[in-house]
Amino acid sequence: MTDDLRSAGAPTLEDVARAAGVSRATVSRVVNGVRNVDPVIQEAVRRAVSVTGYTPNRAARSLVTRRADAIALVVSGAGVEPGAAEESEDTTESGDGSSFTAQVLADPFFGRVVTGVVNYLRPRGMHPVLMFAESSRSREEVVAYLRQGSADGALVVSTHAEDPLPALIAEAGLAAVLFARPARPVPVSYVDLAHQDGARLAAEHLLGRGCRRTATISGPLDVPAGQARLTGFRDTMARHGHPYIPVVEGQFTQESGEAAMERLLAEHPDLDGVFAANDLMALGACHVLREHGRSVPGDVAVVGFDDSSAALACRPPLTTVRQPVEGMAAEMTRLLLDRLARPDGPVTSVIFEPELVVRGSA
Amino acid sequence: MTDDLRSAGAPTLEDVARAAGVSRATVSRVVNGVRNVDPVIQEAVRRAVSVTGYTPNRAARSLVTRRADAIALVVSGAGVEPGAAEESEDTTESGDGSSFTAQVLADPFFGRVVTGVVNYLRPRGMHPVLMFAESSRSREEVVAYLRQGSADGALVVSTHAEDPLPALIAEAGLAAVLFARPARPVPVSYVDLAHQDGARLAAEHLLGRGCRRTATISGPLDVPAGQARLTGFRDTMARHGHPYIPVVEGQFTQESGEAAMERLLAEHPDLDGVFAANDLMALGACHVLREHGRSVPGDVAVVGFDDSSAALACRPPLTTVRQPVEGMAAEMTRLLLDRLARPDGPVTSVIFEPELVVRGSA
DNA sequence: GTGAAAGCGCTAACAT
DNA sequence: ATGTTAGCGCTTTCAC
């Protein structure tokens, strides 16, 4: 507690070394847990560390280790076509940006991803930096951030299949792992869900409870997940002797689910089962069904997808296909850290199996 | 594009300087937009920068500027009392940790905070690092992270009033701004909502539509917001000649809202209006009301609080009190950045006014 | 207006 | 097993 120890600013290695009567190198070894240090000295150094209140300076360490001990968690949005539209995009950037982020983050799905990422990162002394990439400018910023060495790699969660970010990162030779398979092949690892299998579970459940006239509200057909869920549902139904399944395309929103259900009901008033490609649309469908005097699941059984918070907000609570988002996010993080450890390792993909959660709606 | 420019790793200031035929210092000035640089040289440097593909190394810059250009966005949870319980906490850490994060992040509120923070930070070249502080160990980690200089300050969103983190940060002399007033006074700036005013809006709306027998489902009474919303509601009702308002305490969860509504209905079968201290509880209340054959808003009008996504998931959509979360988060960020610019500035608080959003439920 | 030089705090050879 | 030394890439006085 002598004055010269706390002279200016935070204590440095030098201060600790002086207090312990050893060299900076030795203190560094102790702090970093490198062996080959006499237990007695080790103890002396530890004492000096706590006396001085020393904390290693991250920037200095990063400068020499060339590791930031941070990764970028980027939520990547719709890509604007290169060319004409690009210019106007910059003008409206702030407006677009905020509505984009607000929209994406309002979805609890995002929170689940963060949970999985943080829980894997934390015990390893690493931290996630949040970034958004919804315009070409912001995409450049993400790449620059990584090139600066501010983060060691990126975890990319795209909201849009045509997202150009993965390719940009790959071209720059930076490390990344994606959540969900990119629409166009990119030499980058990813985790994804066996969407078809999930849809199959939904179909089998509906068939199992006796539904014979089922319809489906699909997701946007230009995104792989939307497409796969529809295909999986149709295939299973066909395999069980139901070659024709009415489909209305939704946009993964509650509102689109309501509109789709209205149409379905108008065209097929006798249906007895509905598979919605996500919970929000299923929730909307339930509302419409009730308004039309149909009970759920009595008259019409409804199955959702995701097991999001909407599933529990619904009355009755939704039977749905659960996507193990937290586990997928953790695996995604593991893949990235693996890659950082062995930069020339193979590009891989890990596909998770969904699980049917039976509640009240079907 | 000569070989020696791309010899090893990323190009440095030195590389750019050589390519432009100037000194490192000059390149640094140009890159950082410091004036006193000949326009001609400036142009030459810029060209060299793009030719070499130079990106400044953040660690090196941080080391000398002593700024990380990052802030910690910490979600801080229930504090375990120091002492006995502390030990067992560490043992179960991983289990507790993940359920804590999962629980908090499932709430779309968190996404709105992130939106506000990121939108303010981004144009200023700063980035948020996500952290959780639900155990004493993790709280130490947050403090250490800040002391390391990995982040310039912290934005703290507490889920619990007795959160010890703000005090820890203040004691360490670190910069922080809180979302919501701490239960015990701490010399730290914060933003908050005029909860009483929000409750007043709800009360006046209920009175205005003719409700004469209203009840309320309060939040947990040990958190300031829960307390204030109840007080505001009661006071307004009393001022309008309704000195007695039935109250059942909830926990801000849908389930607790359902239980509370059941009790309220059992004890006051003739009620015609309910104010729930948040939307989730209001949603639960609506379900229970319908199950008991009461129409909303026909028989019973329901008003929620927050304007969260639950408000729209409800049928009819909830009339609710909107908290401008994004704006509050942006202001919180502004306060922190102000503080970083003038470390000896005053500790302040900014209180936001809520707004009534009238939808179908009341 | 521009360059030379001195570190920021740390790690990692290398020497002892 | 420990100390010495040389930078990591950048900003910033201080001369010129």
PDB file of C-alpha atoms in Angstrom, chain B residues 96-315:
ATOM      1  CA  ASP B  96     -27.996 -21.734 -12.723  1.00  0.00           C
ATOM      2  CA  GLY B  97     -26.191 -19.610 -15.212  1.00  0.00           C
ATOM      3  CA  SER B  98     -27.837 -21.049 -18.251  1.00  0.00           C
ATOM      4  CA  SER B  99     -31.316 -20.997 -16.845  1.00  0.00           C
ATOM      5  CA  PHE B 100     -30.813 -17.411 -15.781  1.00  0.00           C
ATOM      6  CA  THR B 101     -29.665 -16.261 -19.176  1.00  0.00           C
ATOM      7  CA  ALA B 102     -32.302 -18.292 -20.943  1.00  0.00           C
ATOM      8  CA  GLN B 103     -35.007 -16.802 -18.800  1.00  0.00           C
ATOM      9  CA  VAL B 104     -33.918 -13.215 -19.162  1.00  0.00           C
ATOM     10  CA  LEU B 105     -33.249 -13.306 -22.850  1.00  0.00           C
ATOM     11  CA  ALA B 106     -36.474 -15.022 -23.702  1.00  0.00           C
ATOM     12  CA  ASP B 107     -38.092 -11.722 -22.866  1.00  0.00           C
ATOM     13  CA  PRO B 108     -38.303  -9.507 -25.941  1.00  0.00           C
ATOM     14  CA  PHE B 109     -37.657  -6.564 -23.650  1.00  0.00           C
ATOM     15  CA  PHE B 110     -34.010  -7.442 -23.811  1.00  0.00           C
ATOM     16  CA  GLY B 111     -34.010  -7.211 -27.575  1.00  0.00           C
ATOM     17  CA  ARG B 112     -35.476  -3.744 -27.390  1.00  0.00           C
ATOM     18  CA  VAL B 113     -32.729  -2.622 -25.052  1.00  0.00           C
ATOM     19  CA  VAL B 114     -30.097  -3.994 -27.381  1.00  0.00           C
ATOM     20  CA  THR B 115     -31.714  -2.196 -30.277  1.00  0.00           C
ATOM     21  CA  GLY B 116     -31.546   1.145 -28.518  1.00  0.00           C
ATOM     22  CA  VAL B 117     -27.988   0.634 -27.376  1.00  0.00           C
ATOM     23  CA  VAL B 118     -26.643  -0.540 -30.696  1.00  0.00           C
ATOM     24  CA  ASN B 119     -28.303   2.196 -32.662  1.00  0.00           C
ATOM     25  CA  TYR B 120     -26.691   4.828 -30.506  1.00  0.00           C
ATOM     26  CA  LEU B 121     -23.305   3.155 -30.355  1.00  0.00           C
ATOM     27  CA  ARG B 122     -22.898   2.237 -33.949  1.00  0.00           C
ATOM     28  CA  PRO B 123     -22.536   5.639 -35.589  1.00  0.00           C
ATOM     29  CA  ARG B 124     -19.951   6.412 -32.924  1.00  0.00           C
ATOM     30  CA  GLY B 125     -17.700   3.497 -33.768  1.00  0.00           C
ATOM     31  CA  MET B 126     -18.282   1.723 -30.503  1.00  0.00           C
ATOM     32  CA  HIS B 127     -19.502  -1.774 -29.812  1.00  0.00           C
ATOM     33  CA  PRO B 128     -21.322  -3.569 -27.024  1.00  0.00           C
ATOM     34  CA  VAL B 129     -19.932  -6.664 -25.367  1.00  0.00           C
ATOM     35  CA  LEU B 130     -22.594  -8.837 -23.827  1.00  0.00           C
ATOM     36  CA  MET B 131     -22.110 -10.015 -20.281  1.00  0.00           C
ATOM     37  CA  PHE B 132     -24.142 -11.677 -17.578  1.00  0.00           C
ATOM     38  CA  ALA B 133     -23.791 -11.182 -13.877  1.00  0.00           C
ATOM     39  CA  GLU B 134     -25.973 -13.530 -11.908  1.00  0.00           C
ATOM     40  CA  SER B 135     -23.455 -14.882  -9.410  1.00  0.00           C
ATOM     41  CA  SER B 136     -20.849 -13.219  -7.262  1.00  0.00           C
ATOM     42  CA  ARG B 137     -18.193 -14.789  -9.398  1.00  0.00           C
ATOM     43  CA  SER B 138     -19.629 -13.445 -12.584  1.00  0.00           C
ATOM     44  CA  ARG B 139     -19.973 -10.021 -11.014  1.00  0.00           C
ATOM     45  CA  GLU B 140     -16.261 -10.082 -10.248  1.00  0.00           C
ATOM     46  CA  GLU B 141     -15.635 -11.010 -13.830  1.00  0.00           C
ATOM     47  CA  VAL B 142     -17.520  -7.998 -15.038  1.00  0.00           C
ATOM     48  CA  VAL B 143     -15.534  -5.709 -12.762  1.00  0.00           C
ATOM     49  CA  ALA B 144     -12.291  -7.341 -13.850  1.00  0.00           C
ATOM     50  CA  TYR B 145     -13.254  -6.975 -17.475  1.00  0.00           C
ATOM     51  CA  LEU B 146     -13.755  -3.267 -17.022  1.00  0.00           C
ATOM     52  CA  ARG B 147     -10.598  -2.847 -14.981  1.00  0.00           C
ATOM     53  CA  GLN B 148      -8.658  -4.630 -17.681  1.00  0.00           C
ATOM     54  CA  GLY B 149      -9.729  -1.895 -19.992  1.00  0.00           C
ATOM     55  CA  SER B 150     -11.543  -4.353 -22.238  1.00  0.00           C
ATOM     56  CA  ALA B 151     -14.519  -2.045 -22.103  1.00  0.00           C
ATOM     57  CA  ASP B 152     -14.670   1.647 -21.309  1.00  0.00           C
ATOM     58  CA  GLY B 153     -17.781   1.445 -19.181  1.00  0.00           C
ATOM     59  CA  ALA B 154     -20.884  -0.556 -18.432  1.00  0.00           C
ATOM     60  CA  LEU B 155     -24.565  -0.413 -19.166  1.00  0.00           C
ATOM     61  CA  VAL B 156     -26.344  -2.395 -16.495  1.00  0.00           C
ATOM     62  CA  VAL B 157     -29.810  -3.836 -16.833  1.00  0.00           C
ATOM     63  CA  SER B 158     -30.802  -5.430 -13.561  1.00  0.00           C
ATOM     64  CA  THR B 159     -33.545  -7.978 -13.247  1.00  0.00           C
ATOM     65  CA  HIS B 160     -33.498  -7.635  -9.518  1.00  0.00           C
ATOM     66  CA  ALA B 161     -33.664  -4.594  -7.306  1.00  0.00           C
ATOM     67  CA  GLU B 162     -31.112  -5.749  -4.767  1.00  0.00           C
ATOM     68  CA  ASP B 163     -28.483  -6.238  -7.429  1.00  0.00           C
ATOM     69  CA  PRO B 164     -25.063  -5.621  -5.869  1.00  0.00           C
ATOM     70  CA  LEU B 165     -23.300  -4.980  -9.168  1.00  0.00           C
ATOM     71  CA  PRO B 166     -23.898  -1.230  -9.455  1.00  0.00           C
ATOM     72  CA  ALA B 167     -22.286  -0.643  -6.077  1.00  0.00           C
ATOM     73  CA  LEU B 168     -19.325  -2.841  -6.982  1.00  0.00           C
ATOM     74  CA  ILE B 169     -18.739  -0.902 -10.145  1.00  0.00           C
ATOM     75  CA  ALA B 170     -19.097   2.434  -8.418  1.00  0.00           C
ATOM     76  CA  GLU B 171     -16.649   1.437  -5.688  1.00  0.00           C
ATOM     77  CA  ALA B 172     -14.108   0.439  -8.271  1.00  0.00           C
ATOM     78  CA  GLY B 173     -14.391   3.889  -9.775  1.00  0.00           C
ATOM     79  CA  LEU B 174     -15.644   2.563 -13.076  1.00  0.00           C
ATOM     80  CA  ALA B 175     -18.144   4.227 -15.367  1.00  0.00           C
ATOM     81  CA  ALA B 176     -21.664   2.843 -15.513  1.00  0.00           C
ATOM     82  CA  VAL B 177     -25.254   3.780 -16.203  1.00  0.00           C
ATOM     83  CA  LEU B 178     -28.242   1.769 -15.079  1.00  0.00           C
ATOM     84  CA  PHE B 179     -31.575   0.926 -16.570  1.00  0.00           C
ATOM     85  CA  ALA B 180     -34.036   1.527 -13.736  1.00  0.00           C
ATOM     86  CA  ARG B 181     -33.430   3.090 -10.377  1.00  0.00           C
ATOM     87  CA  PRO B 182     -31.525   0.884  -7.927  1.00  0.00           C
ATOM     88  CA  ALA B 183     -33.351  -0.135  -4.759  1.00  0.00           C
ATOM     89  CA  ARG B 184     -30.617   1.352  -2.586  1.00  0.00           C
ATOM     90  CA  PRO B 185     -29.087   4.609  -3.650  1.00  0.00           C
ATOM     91  CA  VAL B 186     -25.829   4.235  -5.558  1.00  0.00           C
ATOM     92  CA  PRO B 187     -23.815   7.112  -7.007  1.00  0.00           C
ATOM     93  CA  VAL B 188     -24.491   6.071 -10.564  1.00  0.00           C
ATOM     94  CA  SER B 189     -26.584   7.634 -13.317  1.00  0.00           C
ATOM     95  CA  TYR B 190     -29.668   5.883 -14.527  1.00  0.00           C
ATOM     96  CA  VAL B 191     -32.694   6.143 -16.782  1.00  0.00           C
ATOM     97  CA  ASP B 192     -36.105   5.076 -15.654  1.00  0.00           C
ATOM     98  CA  LEU B 193     -39.782   5.314 -16.406  1.00  0.00           C
ATOM     99  CA  ALA B 194     -42.360   7.383 -14.572  1.00  0.00           C
ATOM    100  CA  HIS B 195     -44.118   4.225 -13.472  1.00  0.00           C
ATOM    101  CA  GLN B 196     -46.696   6.063 -11.378  1.00  0.00           C
ATOM    102  CA  ASP B 197     -47.704   8.151 -14.345  1.00  0.00           C
ATOM    103  CA  GLY B 198     -48.115   5.018 -16.411  1.00  0.00           C
ATOM    104  CA  ALA B 199     -50.363   3.482 -13.798  1.00  0.00           C
ATOM    105  CA  ARG B 200     -52.304   6.731 -13.660  1.00  0.00           C
ATOM    106  CA  LEU B 201     -52.919   6.536 -17.405  1.00  0.00           C
ATOM    107  CA  ALA B 202     -54.236   3.029 -16.975  1.00  0.00           C
ATOM    108  CA  ALA B 203     -56.499   4.063 -14.114  1.00  0.00           C
ATOM    109  CA  GLU B 204     -57.884   7.050 -15.948  1.00  0.00           C
ATOM    110  CA  HIS B 205     -58.564   4.984 -19.021  1.00  0.00           C
ATOM    111  CA  LEU B 206     -60.442   2.383 -17.025  1.00  0.00           C
ATOM    112  CA  LEU B 207     -62.440   5.081 -15.252  1.00  0.00           C
ATOM    113  CA  GLY B 208     -63.072   6.857 -18.510  1.00  0.00           C
ATOM    114  CA  ARG B 209     -64.691   3.823 -20.081  1.00  0.00           C
ATOM    115  CA  GLY B 210     -66.973   3.481 -17.095  1.00  0.00           C
ATOM    116  CA  CYS B 211     -65.378   0.825 -14.952  1.00  0.00           C
ATOM    117  CA  ARG B 212     -66.476   1.148 -11.343  1.00  0.00           C
ATOM    118  CA  ARG B 213     -65.222  -2.078  -9.774  1.00  0.00           C
ATOM    119  CA  THR B 214     -61.615  -2.435 -10.798  1.00  0.00           C
ATOM    120  CA  ALA B 215     -58.893  -4.600  -9.322  1.00  0.00           C
ATOM    121  CA  THR B 216     -55.191  -4.845  -9.992  1.00  0.00           C
ATOM    122  CA  ILE B 217     -52.576  -7.531 -10.380  1.00  0.00           C
ATOM    123  CA  SER B 218     -49.400  -5.947  -9.107  1.00  0.00           C
ATOM    124  CA  GLY B 219     -45.801  -6.835  -9.819  1.00  0.00           C
ATOM    125  CA  PRO B 220     -43.474  -8.119  -7.103  1.00  0.00           C
ATOM    126  CA  LEU B 221     -43.656  -5.496  -4.373  1.00  0.00           C
ATOM    127  CA  ASP B 222     -39.972  -5.681  -3.516  1.00  0.00           C
ATOM    128  CA  VAL B 223     -38.962  -4.160  -6.809  1.00  0.00           C
ATOM    129  CA  PRO B 224     -39.339  -0.420  -7.220  1.00  0.00           C
ATOM    130  CA  ALA B 225     -41.223  -0.653 -10.500  1.00  0.00           C
ATOM    131  CA  GLY B 226     -43.769  -3.080  -9.055  1.00  0.00           C
ATOM    132  CA  GLN B 227     -44.289  -0.859  -6.073  1.00  0.00           C
ATOM    133  CA  ALA B 228     -44.586   2.344  -8.095  1.00  0.00           C
ATOM    134  CA  ARG B 229     -47.101   0.933 -10.544  1.00  0.00           C
ATOM    135  CA  LEU B 230     -49.316  -0.171  -7.704  1.00  0.00           C
ATOM    136  CA  THR B 231     -49.030   3.122  -5.864  1.00  0.00           C
ATOM    137  CA  GLY B 232     -49.770   5.124  -8.976  1.00  0.00           C
ATOM    138  CA  PHE B 233     -52.861   3.071  -9.724  1.00  0.00           C
ATOM    139  CA  ARG B 234     -54.210   3.205  -6.214  1.00  0.00           C
ATOM    140  CA  ASP B 235     -53.566   6.911  -5.796  1.00  0.00           C
ATOM    141  CA  THR B 236     -55.379   7.789  -8.965  1.00  0.00           C
ATOM    142  CA  MET B 237     -58.310   5.585  -8.084  1.00  0.00           C
ATOM    143  CA  ALA B 238     -58.478   7.088  -4.601  1.00  0.00           C
ATOM    144  CA  ARG B 239     -58.421  10.574  -6.047  1.00  0.00           C
ATOM    145  CA  HIS B 240     -61.452   9.631  -8.098  1.00  0.00           C
ATOM    146  CA  GLY B 241     -63.446   8.301  -5.194  1.00  0.00           C
ATOM    147  CA  HIS B 242     -62.358   4.682  -5.172  1.00  0.00           C
ATOM    148  CA  PRO B 243     -60.414   4.312  -1.946  1.00  0.00           C
ATOM    149  CA  TYR B 244     -60.415   0.511  -1.975  1.00  0.00           C
ATOM    150  CA  ILE B 245     -58.866  -1.463  -4.804  1.00  0.00           C
ATOM    151  CA  PRO B 246     -58.443  -5.235  -4.534  1.00  0.00           C
ATOM    152  CA  VAL B 247     -54.837  -6.274  -5.147  1.00  0.00           C
ATOM    153  CA  VAL B 248     -53.172  -9.597  -5.745  1.00  0.00           C
ATOM    154  CA  GLU B 249     -49.417  -9.680  -6.086  1.00  0.00           C
ATOM    155  CA  GLY B 250     -47.983 -11.360  -9.167  1.00  0.00           C
ATOM    156  CA  GLN B 251     -44.428 -12.110 -10.320  1.00  0.00           C
ATOM    157  CA  PHE B 252     -44.554 -10.574 -13.781  1.00  0.00           C
ATOM    158  CA  THR B 253     -45.122 -14.035 -15.299  1.00  0.00           C
ATOM    159  CA  GLN B 254     -48.085 -15.222 -17.320  1.00  0.00           C
ATOM    160  CA  GLU B 255     -48.687 -18.030 -14.873  1.00  0.00           C
ATOM    161  CA  SER B 256     -48.779 -15.721 -11.860  1.00  0.00           C
ATOM    162  CA  GLY B 257     -51.187 -13.514 -13.768  1.00  0.00           C
ATOM    163  CA  GLU B 258     -53.520 -16.442 -14.269  1.00  0.00           C
ATOM    164  CA  ALA B 259     -53.410 -17.410 -10.610  1.00  0.00           C
ATOM    165  CA  ALA B 260     -53.995 -13.831  -9.527  1.00  0.00           C
ATOM    166  CA  MET B 261     -56.967 -13.480 -11.845  1.00  0.00           C
ATOM    167  CA  GLU B 262     -58.495 -16.663 -10.474  1.00  0.00           C
ATOM    168  CA  ARG B 263     -58.302 -15.295  -6.964  1.00  0.00           C
ATOM    169  CA  LEU B 264     -59.596 -11.898  -7.941  1.00  0.00           C
ATOM    170  CA  LEU B 265     -62.540 -13.444  -9.723  1.00  0.00           C
ATOM    171  CA  ALA B 266     -63.320 -15.717  -6.807  1.00  0.00           C
ATOM    172  CA  GLU B 267     -63.294 -12.894  -4.316  1.00  0.00           C
ATOM    173  CA  HIS B 268     -64.830 -10.203  -6.518  1.00  0.00           C
ATOM    174  CA  PRO B 269     -67.019 -11.896  -9.120  1.00  0.00           C
ATOM    175  CA  ASP B 270     -68.556  -8.586 -10.114  1.00  0.00           C
ATOM    176  CA  LEU B 271     -65.401  -6.752 -11.154  1.00  0.00           C
ATOM    177  CA  ASP B 272     -65.460  -4.910 -14.446  1.00  0.00           C
ATOM    178  CA  GLY B 273     -61.878  -3.787 -14.900  1.00  0.00           C
ATOM    179  CA  VAL B 274     -58.341  -5.072 -14.269  1.00  0.00           C
ATOM    180  CA  PHE B 275     -54.986  -3.388 -14.408  1.00  0.00           C
ATOM    181  CA  ALA B 276     -52.096  -5.835 -14.656  1.00  0.00           C
ATOM    182  CA  ALA B 277     -48.635  -4.462 -13.943  1.00  0.00           C
ATOM    183  CA  ASN B 278     -47.256  -6.032 -17.095  1.00  0.00           C
ATOM    184  CA  ASP B 279     -48.488  -7.537 -20.344  1.00  0.00           C
ATOM    185  CA  LEU B 280     -47.599 -11.113 -19.579  1.00  0.00           C
ATOM    186  CA  MET B 281     -49.814 -11.073 -16.511  1.00  0.00           C
ATOM    187  CA  ALA B 282     -52.521  -9.268 -18.454  1.00  0.00           C
ATOM    188  CA  LEU B 283     -52.373 -12.023 -21.052  1.00  0.00           C
ATOM    189  CA  GLY B 284     -52.781 -14.659 -18.370  1.00  0.00           C
ATOM    190  CA  ALA B 285     -55.667 -12.705 -16.902  1.00  0.00           C
ATOM    191  CA  CYS B 286     -57.431 -12.556 -20.265  1.00  0.00           C
ATOM    192  CA  HIS B 287     -57.195 -16.314 -20.652  1.00  0.00           C
ATOM    193  CA  VAL B 288     -58.688 -16.909 -17.233  1.00  0.00           C
ATOM    194  CA  LEU B 289     -61.440 -14.371 -17.814  1.00  0.00           C
ATOM    195  CA  ARG B 290     -62.476 -16.051 -21.020  1.00  0.00           C
ATOM    196  CA  GLU B 291     -62.446 -19.451 -19.390  1.00  0.00           C
ATOM    197  CA  HIS B 292     -64.823 -18.094 -16.810  1.00  0.00           C
ATOM    198  CA  GLY B 293     -67.138 -16.910 -19.521  1.00  0.00           C
ATOM    199  CA  ARG B 294     -66.286 -13.241 -19.165  1.00  0.00           C
ATOM    200  CA  SER B 295     -65.739 -11.371 -22.396  1.00  0.00           C
ATOM    201  CA  VAL B 296     -62.905  -8.879 -22.766  1.00  0.00           C
ATOM    202  CA  PRO B 297     -63.501  -5.979 -22.881  1.00  0.00           C
ATOM    203  CA  GLY B 298     -67.275  -6.435 -22.795  1.00  0.00           C
ATOM    204  CA  ASP B 299     -67.604  -7.797 -19.275  1.00  0.00           C
ATOM    205  CA  VAL B 300     -64.172  -6.934 -17.987  1.00  0.00           C
ATOM    206  CA  ALA B 301     -61.732  -4.401 -19.395  1.00  0.00           C
ATOM    207  CA  VAL B 302     -58.053  -5.281 -19.117  1.00  0.00           C
ATOM    208  CA  VAL B 303     -55.068  -2.955 -19.292  1.00  0.00           C
ATOM    209  CA  GLY B 304     -51.486  -4.180 -19.331  1.00  0.00           C
ATOM    210  CA  PHE B 305     -48.100  -2.507 -19.060  1.00  0.00           C
ATOM    211  CA  ASP B 306     -44.967  -2.466 -21.277  1.00  0.00           C
ATOM    212  CA  ASP B 307     -46.397  -2.911 -24.743  1.00  0.00           C
ATOM    213  CA  SER B 308     -44.357  -6.040 -25.200  1.00  0.00           C
ATOM    214  CA  SER B 309     -44.980  -8.615 -27.895  1.00  0.00           C
ATOM    215  CA  ALA B 310     -47.404 -10.342 -25.538  1.00  0.00           C
ATOM    216  CA  ALA B 311     -49.737  -7.399 -26.054  1.00  0.00           C
ATOM    217  CA  LEU B 312     -50.166  -8.337 -29.697  1.00  0.00           C
ATOM    218  CA  ALA B 313     -50.258 -12.060 -29.099  1.00  0.00           C
ATOM    219  CA  CYS B 314     -53.363 -11.522 -26.987  1.00  0.00           C
ATOM    220  CA  ARG B 315     -56.876 -11.645 -28.353  1.00  0.00           C
TER     221      ARG B 315
END
